[in-house]
Short mmCIF file of C-alpha atoms and ligand atoms in Angstrom, two decimals:
data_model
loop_
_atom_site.label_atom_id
_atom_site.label_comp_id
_atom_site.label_asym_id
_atom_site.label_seq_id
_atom_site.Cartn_x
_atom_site.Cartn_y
_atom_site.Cartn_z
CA UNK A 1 7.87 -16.65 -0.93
CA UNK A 2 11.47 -17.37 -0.46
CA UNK A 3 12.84 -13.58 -1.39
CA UNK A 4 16.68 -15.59 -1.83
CA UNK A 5 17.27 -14.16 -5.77
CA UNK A 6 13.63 -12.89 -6.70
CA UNK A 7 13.29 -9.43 -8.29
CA UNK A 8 10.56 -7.65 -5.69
CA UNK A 9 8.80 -4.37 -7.21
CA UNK A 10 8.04 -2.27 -4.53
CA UNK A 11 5.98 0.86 -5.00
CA UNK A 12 5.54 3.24 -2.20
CA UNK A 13 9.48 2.70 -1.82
CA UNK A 14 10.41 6.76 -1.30
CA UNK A 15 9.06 6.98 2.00
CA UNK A 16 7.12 5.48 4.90
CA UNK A 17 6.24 1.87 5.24
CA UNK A 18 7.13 1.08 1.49
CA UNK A 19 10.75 2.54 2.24
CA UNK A 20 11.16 0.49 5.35
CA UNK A 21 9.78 -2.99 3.40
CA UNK A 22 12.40 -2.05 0.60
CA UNK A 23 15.89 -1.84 3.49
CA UNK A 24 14.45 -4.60 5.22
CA UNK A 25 14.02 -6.77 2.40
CA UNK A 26 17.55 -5.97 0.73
CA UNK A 27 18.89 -8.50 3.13
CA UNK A 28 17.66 -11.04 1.18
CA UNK A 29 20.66 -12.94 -0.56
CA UNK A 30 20.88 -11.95 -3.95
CA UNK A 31 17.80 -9.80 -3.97
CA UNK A 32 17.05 -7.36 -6.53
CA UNK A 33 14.73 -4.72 -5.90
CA UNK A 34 12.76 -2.26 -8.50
CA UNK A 35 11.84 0.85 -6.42
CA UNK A 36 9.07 2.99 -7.22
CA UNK A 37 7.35 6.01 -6.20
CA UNK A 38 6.79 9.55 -7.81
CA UNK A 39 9.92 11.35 -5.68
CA UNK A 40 13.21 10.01 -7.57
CA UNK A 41 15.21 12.02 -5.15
CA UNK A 42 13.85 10.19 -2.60
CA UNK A 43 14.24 6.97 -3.83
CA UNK A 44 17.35 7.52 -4.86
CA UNK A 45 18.04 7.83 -1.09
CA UNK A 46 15.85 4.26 -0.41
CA UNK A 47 18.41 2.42 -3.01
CA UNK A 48 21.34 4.23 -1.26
CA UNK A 49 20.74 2.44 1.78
CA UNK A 50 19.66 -0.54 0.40
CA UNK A 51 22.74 -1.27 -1.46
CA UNK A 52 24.69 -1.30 1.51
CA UNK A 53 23.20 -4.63 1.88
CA UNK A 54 24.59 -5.88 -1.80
CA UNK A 55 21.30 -5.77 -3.21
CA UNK A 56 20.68 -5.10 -7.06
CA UNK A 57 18.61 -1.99 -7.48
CA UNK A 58 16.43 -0.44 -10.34
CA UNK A 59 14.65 3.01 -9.49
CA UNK A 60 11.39 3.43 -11.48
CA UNK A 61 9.80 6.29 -10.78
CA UNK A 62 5.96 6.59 -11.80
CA UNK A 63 3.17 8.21 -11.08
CA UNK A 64 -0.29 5.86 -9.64
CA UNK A 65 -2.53 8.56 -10.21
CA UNK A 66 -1.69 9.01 -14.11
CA UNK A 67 -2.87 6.55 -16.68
CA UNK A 68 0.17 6.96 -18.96
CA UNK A 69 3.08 7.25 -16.66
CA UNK A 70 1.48 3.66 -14.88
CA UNK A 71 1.77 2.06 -18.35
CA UNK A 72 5.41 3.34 -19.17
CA UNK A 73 7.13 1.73 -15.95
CA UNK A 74 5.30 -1.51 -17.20
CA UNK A 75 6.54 -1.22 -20.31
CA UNK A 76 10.01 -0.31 -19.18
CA UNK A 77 9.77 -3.81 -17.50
CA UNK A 78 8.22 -5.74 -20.31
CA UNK A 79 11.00 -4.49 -22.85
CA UNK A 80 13.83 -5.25 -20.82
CA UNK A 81 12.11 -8.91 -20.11
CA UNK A 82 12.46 -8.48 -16.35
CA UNK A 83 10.72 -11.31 -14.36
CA UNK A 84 9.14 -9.92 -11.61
CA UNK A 85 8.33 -12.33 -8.74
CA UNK A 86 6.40 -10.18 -6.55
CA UNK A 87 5.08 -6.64 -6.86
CA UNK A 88 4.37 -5.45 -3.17
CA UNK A 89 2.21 -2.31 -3.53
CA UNK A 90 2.59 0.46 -0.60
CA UNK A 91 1.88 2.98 -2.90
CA UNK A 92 -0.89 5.71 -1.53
CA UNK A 93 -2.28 8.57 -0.06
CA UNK A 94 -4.74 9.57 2.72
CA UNK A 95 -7.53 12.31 3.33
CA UNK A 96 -8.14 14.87 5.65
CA UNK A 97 -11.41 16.54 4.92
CA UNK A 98 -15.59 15.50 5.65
CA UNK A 99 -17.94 14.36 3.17
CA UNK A 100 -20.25 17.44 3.01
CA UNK A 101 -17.13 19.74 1.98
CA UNK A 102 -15.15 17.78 -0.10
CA UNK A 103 -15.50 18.05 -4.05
CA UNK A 104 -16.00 14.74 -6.51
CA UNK A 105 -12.96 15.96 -7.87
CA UNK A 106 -10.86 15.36 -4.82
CA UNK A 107 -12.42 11.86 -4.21
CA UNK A 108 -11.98 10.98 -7.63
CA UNK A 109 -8.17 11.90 -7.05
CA UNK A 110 -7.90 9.23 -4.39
CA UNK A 111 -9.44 6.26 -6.13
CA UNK A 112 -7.48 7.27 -8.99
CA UNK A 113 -4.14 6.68 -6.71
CA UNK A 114 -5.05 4.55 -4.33
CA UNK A 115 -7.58 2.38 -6.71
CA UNK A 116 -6.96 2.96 -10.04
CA UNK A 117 -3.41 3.08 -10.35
CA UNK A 118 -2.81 0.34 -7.91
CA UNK A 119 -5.16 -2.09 -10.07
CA UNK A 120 -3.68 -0.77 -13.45
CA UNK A 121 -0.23 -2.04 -12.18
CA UNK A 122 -1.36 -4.91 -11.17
CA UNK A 123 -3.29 -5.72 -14.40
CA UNK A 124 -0.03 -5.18 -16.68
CA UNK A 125 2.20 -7.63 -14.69
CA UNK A 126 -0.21 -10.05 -13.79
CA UNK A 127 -0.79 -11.94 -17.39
CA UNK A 128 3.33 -12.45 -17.52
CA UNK A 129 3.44 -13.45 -14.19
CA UNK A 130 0.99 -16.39 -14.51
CA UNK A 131 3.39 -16.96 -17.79
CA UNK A 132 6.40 -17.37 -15.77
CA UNK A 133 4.55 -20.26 -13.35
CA UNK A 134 3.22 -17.60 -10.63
CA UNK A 135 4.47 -15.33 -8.19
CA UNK A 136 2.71 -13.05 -5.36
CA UNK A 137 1.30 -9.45 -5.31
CA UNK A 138 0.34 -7.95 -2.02
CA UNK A 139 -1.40 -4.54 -1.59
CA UNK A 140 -1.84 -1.96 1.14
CA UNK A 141 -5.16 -1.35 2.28
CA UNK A 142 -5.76 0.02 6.09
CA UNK A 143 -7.69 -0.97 8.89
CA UNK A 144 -10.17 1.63 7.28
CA UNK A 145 -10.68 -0.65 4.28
CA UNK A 146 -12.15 -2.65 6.98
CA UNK A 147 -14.93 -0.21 8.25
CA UNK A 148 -16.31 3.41 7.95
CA UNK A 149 -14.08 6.05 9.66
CA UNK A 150 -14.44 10.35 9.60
CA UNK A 151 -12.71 12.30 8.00
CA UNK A 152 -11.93 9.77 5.66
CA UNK A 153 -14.81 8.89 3.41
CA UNK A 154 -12.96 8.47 0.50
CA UNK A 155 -9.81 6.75 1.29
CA UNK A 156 -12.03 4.64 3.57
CA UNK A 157 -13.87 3.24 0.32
CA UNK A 158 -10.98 3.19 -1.80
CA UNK A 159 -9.11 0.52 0.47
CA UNK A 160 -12.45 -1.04 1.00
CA UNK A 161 -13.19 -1.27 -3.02
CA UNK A 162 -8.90 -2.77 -2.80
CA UNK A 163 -10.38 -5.41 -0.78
CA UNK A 164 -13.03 -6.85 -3.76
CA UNK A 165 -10.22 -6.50 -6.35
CA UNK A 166 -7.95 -8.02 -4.65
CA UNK A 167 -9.79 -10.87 -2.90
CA UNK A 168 -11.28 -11.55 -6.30
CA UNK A 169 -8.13 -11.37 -8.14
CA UNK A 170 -7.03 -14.10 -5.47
CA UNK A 171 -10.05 -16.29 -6.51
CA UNK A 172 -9.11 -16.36 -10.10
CA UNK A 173 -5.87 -17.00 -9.46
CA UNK A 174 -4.74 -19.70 -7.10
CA UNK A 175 -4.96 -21.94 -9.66
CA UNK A 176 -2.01 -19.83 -11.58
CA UNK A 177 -0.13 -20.28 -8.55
CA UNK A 178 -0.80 -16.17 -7.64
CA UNK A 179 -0.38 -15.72 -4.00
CA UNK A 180 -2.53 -12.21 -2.70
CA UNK A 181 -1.63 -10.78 0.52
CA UNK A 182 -3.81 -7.82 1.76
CA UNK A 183 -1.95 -5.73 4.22
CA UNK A 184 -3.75 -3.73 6.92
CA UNK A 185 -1.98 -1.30 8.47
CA UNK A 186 -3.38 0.09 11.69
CA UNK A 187 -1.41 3.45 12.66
CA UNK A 188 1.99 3.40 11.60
CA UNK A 189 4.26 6.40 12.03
CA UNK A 190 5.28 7.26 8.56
CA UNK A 191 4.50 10.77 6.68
CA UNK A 192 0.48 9.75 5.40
CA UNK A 193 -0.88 12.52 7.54
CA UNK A 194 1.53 14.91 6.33
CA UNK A 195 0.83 13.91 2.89
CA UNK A 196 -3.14 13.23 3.02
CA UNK A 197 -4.89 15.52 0.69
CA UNK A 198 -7.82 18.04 2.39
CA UNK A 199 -11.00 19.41 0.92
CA UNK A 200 -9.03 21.31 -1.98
CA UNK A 201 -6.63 18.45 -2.83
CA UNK A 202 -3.95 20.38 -0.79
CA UNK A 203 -1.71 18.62 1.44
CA UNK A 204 -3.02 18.59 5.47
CA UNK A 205 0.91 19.37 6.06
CA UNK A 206 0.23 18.09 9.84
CA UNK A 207 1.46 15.54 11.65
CA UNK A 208 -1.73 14.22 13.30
CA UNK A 209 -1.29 13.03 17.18
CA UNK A 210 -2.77 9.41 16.10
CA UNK A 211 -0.17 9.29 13.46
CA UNK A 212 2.81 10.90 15.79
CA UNK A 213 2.14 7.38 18.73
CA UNK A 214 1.99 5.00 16.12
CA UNK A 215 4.08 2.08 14.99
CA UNK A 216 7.68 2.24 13.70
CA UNK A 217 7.71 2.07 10.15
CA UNK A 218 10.87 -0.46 11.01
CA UNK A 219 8.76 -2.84 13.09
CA UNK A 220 6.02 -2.45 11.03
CA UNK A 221 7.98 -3.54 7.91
CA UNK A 222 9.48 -6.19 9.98
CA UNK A 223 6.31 -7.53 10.53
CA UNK A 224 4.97 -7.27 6.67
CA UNK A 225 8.00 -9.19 5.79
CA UNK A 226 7.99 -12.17 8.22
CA UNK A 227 4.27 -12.54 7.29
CA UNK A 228 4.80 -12.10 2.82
CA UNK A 229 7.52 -14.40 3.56
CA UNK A 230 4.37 -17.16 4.84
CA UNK A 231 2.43 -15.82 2.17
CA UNK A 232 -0.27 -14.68 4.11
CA UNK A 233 -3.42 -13.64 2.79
CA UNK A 234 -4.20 -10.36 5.24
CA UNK A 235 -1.44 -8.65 7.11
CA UNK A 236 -3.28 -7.07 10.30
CA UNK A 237 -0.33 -4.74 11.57
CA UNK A 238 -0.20 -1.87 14.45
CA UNK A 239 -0.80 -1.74 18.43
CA UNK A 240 -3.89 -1.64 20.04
CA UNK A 241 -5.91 0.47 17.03
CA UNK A 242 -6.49 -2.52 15.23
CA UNK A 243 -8.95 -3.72 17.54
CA UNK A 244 -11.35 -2.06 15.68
CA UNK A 245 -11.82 -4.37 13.18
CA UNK A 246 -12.63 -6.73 15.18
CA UNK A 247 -15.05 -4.86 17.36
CA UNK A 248 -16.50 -3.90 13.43
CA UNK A 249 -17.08 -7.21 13.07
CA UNK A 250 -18.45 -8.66 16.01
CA UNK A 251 -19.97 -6.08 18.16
CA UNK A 252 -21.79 -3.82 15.26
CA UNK A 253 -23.32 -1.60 17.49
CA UNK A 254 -20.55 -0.75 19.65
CA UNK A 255 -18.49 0.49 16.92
CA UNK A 256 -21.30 2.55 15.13
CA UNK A 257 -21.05 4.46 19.09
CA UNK A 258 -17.30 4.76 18.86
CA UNK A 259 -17.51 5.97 15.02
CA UNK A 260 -19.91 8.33 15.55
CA UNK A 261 -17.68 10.09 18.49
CA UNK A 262 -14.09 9.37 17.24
CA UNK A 263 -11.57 12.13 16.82
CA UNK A 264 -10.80 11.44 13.80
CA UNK A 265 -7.32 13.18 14.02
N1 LIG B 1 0.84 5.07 8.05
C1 LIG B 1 -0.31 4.55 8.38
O1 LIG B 1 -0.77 4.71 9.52
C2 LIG B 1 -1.10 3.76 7.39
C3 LIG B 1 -2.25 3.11 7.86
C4 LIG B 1 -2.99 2.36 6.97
C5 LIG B 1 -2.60 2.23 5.65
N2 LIG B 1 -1.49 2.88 5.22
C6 LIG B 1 -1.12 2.72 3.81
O2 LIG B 1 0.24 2.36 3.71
C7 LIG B 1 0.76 2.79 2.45
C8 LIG B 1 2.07 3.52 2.67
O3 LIG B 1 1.80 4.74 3.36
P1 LIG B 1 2.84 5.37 4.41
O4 LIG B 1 2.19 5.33 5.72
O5 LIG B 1 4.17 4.80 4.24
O6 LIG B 1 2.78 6.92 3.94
P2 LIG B 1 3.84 7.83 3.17
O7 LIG B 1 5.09 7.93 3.97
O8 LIG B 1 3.11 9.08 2.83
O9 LIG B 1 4.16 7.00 1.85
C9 LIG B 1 3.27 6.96 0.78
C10 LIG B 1 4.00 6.42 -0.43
O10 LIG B 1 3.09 6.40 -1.53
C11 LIG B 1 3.70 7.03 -2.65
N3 LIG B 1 2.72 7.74 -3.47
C12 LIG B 1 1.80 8.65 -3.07
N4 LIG B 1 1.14 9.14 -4.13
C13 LIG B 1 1.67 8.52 -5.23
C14 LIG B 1 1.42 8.62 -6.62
N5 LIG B 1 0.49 9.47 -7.12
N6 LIG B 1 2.15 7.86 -7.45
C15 LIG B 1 3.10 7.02 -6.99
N7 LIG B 1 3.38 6.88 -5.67
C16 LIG B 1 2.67 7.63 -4.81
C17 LIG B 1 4.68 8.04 -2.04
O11 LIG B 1 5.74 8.28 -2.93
P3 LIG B 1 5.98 9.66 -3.73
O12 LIG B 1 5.60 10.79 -2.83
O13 LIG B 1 7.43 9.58 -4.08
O14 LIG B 1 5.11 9.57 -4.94
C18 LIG B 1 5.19 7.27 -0.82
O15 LIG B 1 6.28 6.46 -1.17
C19 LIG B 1 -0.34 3.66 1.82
O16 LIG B 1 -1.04 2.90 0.87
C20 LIG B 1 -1.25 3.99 2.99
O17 LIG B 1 -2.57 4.22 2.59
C21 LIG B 1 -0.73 3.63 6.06
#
C-alpha cells in the first residue's frame, strides 16, 4: 500500500499504538486520515498533531463495544461516499482478572470490543471496498492471540478468535484484491494496562511493570508502518517478549512450564 493520497481509517487513534500509527502516517503526501476512538477529546488532540504534517483529517468518534454507534460511523462514511483505502484497526482493550473470578458478563464485554465490534466494522466497509477494486484492512491482535497467557483468559481468546476471522476473511478475499495484515504486538508501552478491565469490568488503573519496559509506542508504530506499507500479512512487533510465540510453537512443552509460572503482571 502506497499511503501517497489514500484515505486511512484508523481506530484506536486517541491513544497508544493507534495514536502513534495515525502521526506517523500523516507524513504521507496528501494523506487523509479518519480518526476514531470513543474519547473525542483525545482525538481531537491526535488530529492536532497530525495536521502539522498537512494531512486532511476527519474525527469519528464511535464506540466498538455498541452495536448501534459501530453502524452510525459506517454510515456517516457511506453517505458522504468516502472511499476508504485501508481501515487499520488498533481499537481494544485488555484484562486484568483470573478465570475462576471473573463474570460471563465481563468476558462477554471484551469480545464485544475487541471481537465484535472490530468484525462489525470490518463487515460494513468491506462489500464497498471490493466495489472500489480493493484495498487493505489490518487488525490488532497480540502475541496472546498466539497462545494461552494468565490473567488474561478472555482477551487471550478474543485476539485468538481475530486470528480465524481475519485469516479467513483473507482467504475469501485475495481474489478482490483485499490485502489482511494481522498485527502482533508483543509489549508496547502505551496505556492497555491502565485501561484493561478487572473482575468487575472496572479499570486495573495500574501501570503494570511488563507494560512500564516495553516498546515505544513511536518505534512500535514505526515498525507497523514500514511493514502495512509491504503489505504484510502478520506484523510480529516488540523486544525480546515475542519469543514466545515461537517457543509456543515449537517447543510445546517448554512453554506450558513457563505459562504455568509466569507473572502475569
Ligand atoms: N500495548 C501493548 O502491549 C499491546 C500488546 C498487544 C496488543 N495490543 C493491542 O494494541 C491495540 C492498541 O492498544 P494500546 O496498547 O495502544 O492501548 P491503549 O493506549 O489503551 O489504546 C486503546 C485504544 O482502543 C480504543 N478503545 C478502547 N475501547 C474502545 C471502545 N469500546 N470503542 C472504541 N475504541 C475503543 C481506545 O480509545 P478510547 O478510549 O478513546 O475509546 C484507545 O484509542 C489494542 O487492540 C491492544 O489489544 C497492545
Amino acid at each position: 500500500m502506497d499511503f501517497t493520497a489514500k484515505t486511512l481509517w484508523i481506530t484506536g487513534a486517541s491513544s497508544g499504538i493507534g495514536k502513534a500509527v495515525a502521526i506517523e502516517l500523516s507524513s504521507a503526501k496528501n494523506v487523509k486520515l479518519i480518526l476514531s476512538g470513543r474519547n473525542e477529546q483525545a482525538l481531537k488532540v491526535t488530529e492536532e498533531v497530525c495536521k502539522q504534517n498537512d494531512c486532511e483529517t476527519l474525527v469519528l468518534p464511535f464506540d466498538l463495544g455498541e452495536e448501534a454507534s459501530v453502524e452510525k460511523a459506517a454510515s456517516y462514511i457511506r453517505k458522504n461516499k468516502i472511499k476508504i483505502d485501508a481501515l487499520y484497526q488498533f481499537g481494544g482493550i485488555s484484562q486484568r482478572s483470573f478465570v475462576a473470578e471473573t463474570p460471563l458478563e465481563v468476558d462477554r464485554k471484551i469480545f464485544e470490543v475487541n471481537y465484535f465490534g472490530t468484525i462489525a466494522l470490518t463487515k460494513h466497509i468491506l462489500p464497498a471496498m471490493i466495489e472500489n477494486g480493493g484495498g487493505q484492512i489490518a487488525v490488532t491482535s497480540s502475541i496472546v492471540g498466539k497462545f494461552g497467557f494468565p490473567y488474561r483468559s478472555s482477551y487471550s481468546a478474543s485476539k485468538q478468535a481475530l486470528h480465524g476471522f481475519f485469516e479467513s476473511l483473507r482467504a475469501e478475499n485475495t481474489k478482490n484484491n483485499i490485502a489482511v495484515s494481522i498485527i502482533i504486538p508483543g509489549r508496547i508501552k502505551t496505556n492497555i494496562s491502565v485501561n484493561a478491565i478487572d473482575k468487575e469490568g472496572k479499570t486495573h488503573a495500574k501501570m503494570d511493570a511488563g507494560q512500564d519496559s516495553g516498546m515505544s509506542a513511536e518505534k512500535c508504530a514505526r515498525i507497523i508502518c514500514k511493514k502495512l506499507k509491504k503489505e504484510k500479512k502478520e506484523i510480529l512487533v516488540g523486544g525480546t517478549e515475542v519469543i514466545m510465540v515461537h517457543i509456543r510453537r515449537f517447543l510445546p512443552r517448554l512453554y506450558y512450564y513457563m505459562s504455568s509460572r509466569v507473572n502475569p503482571l
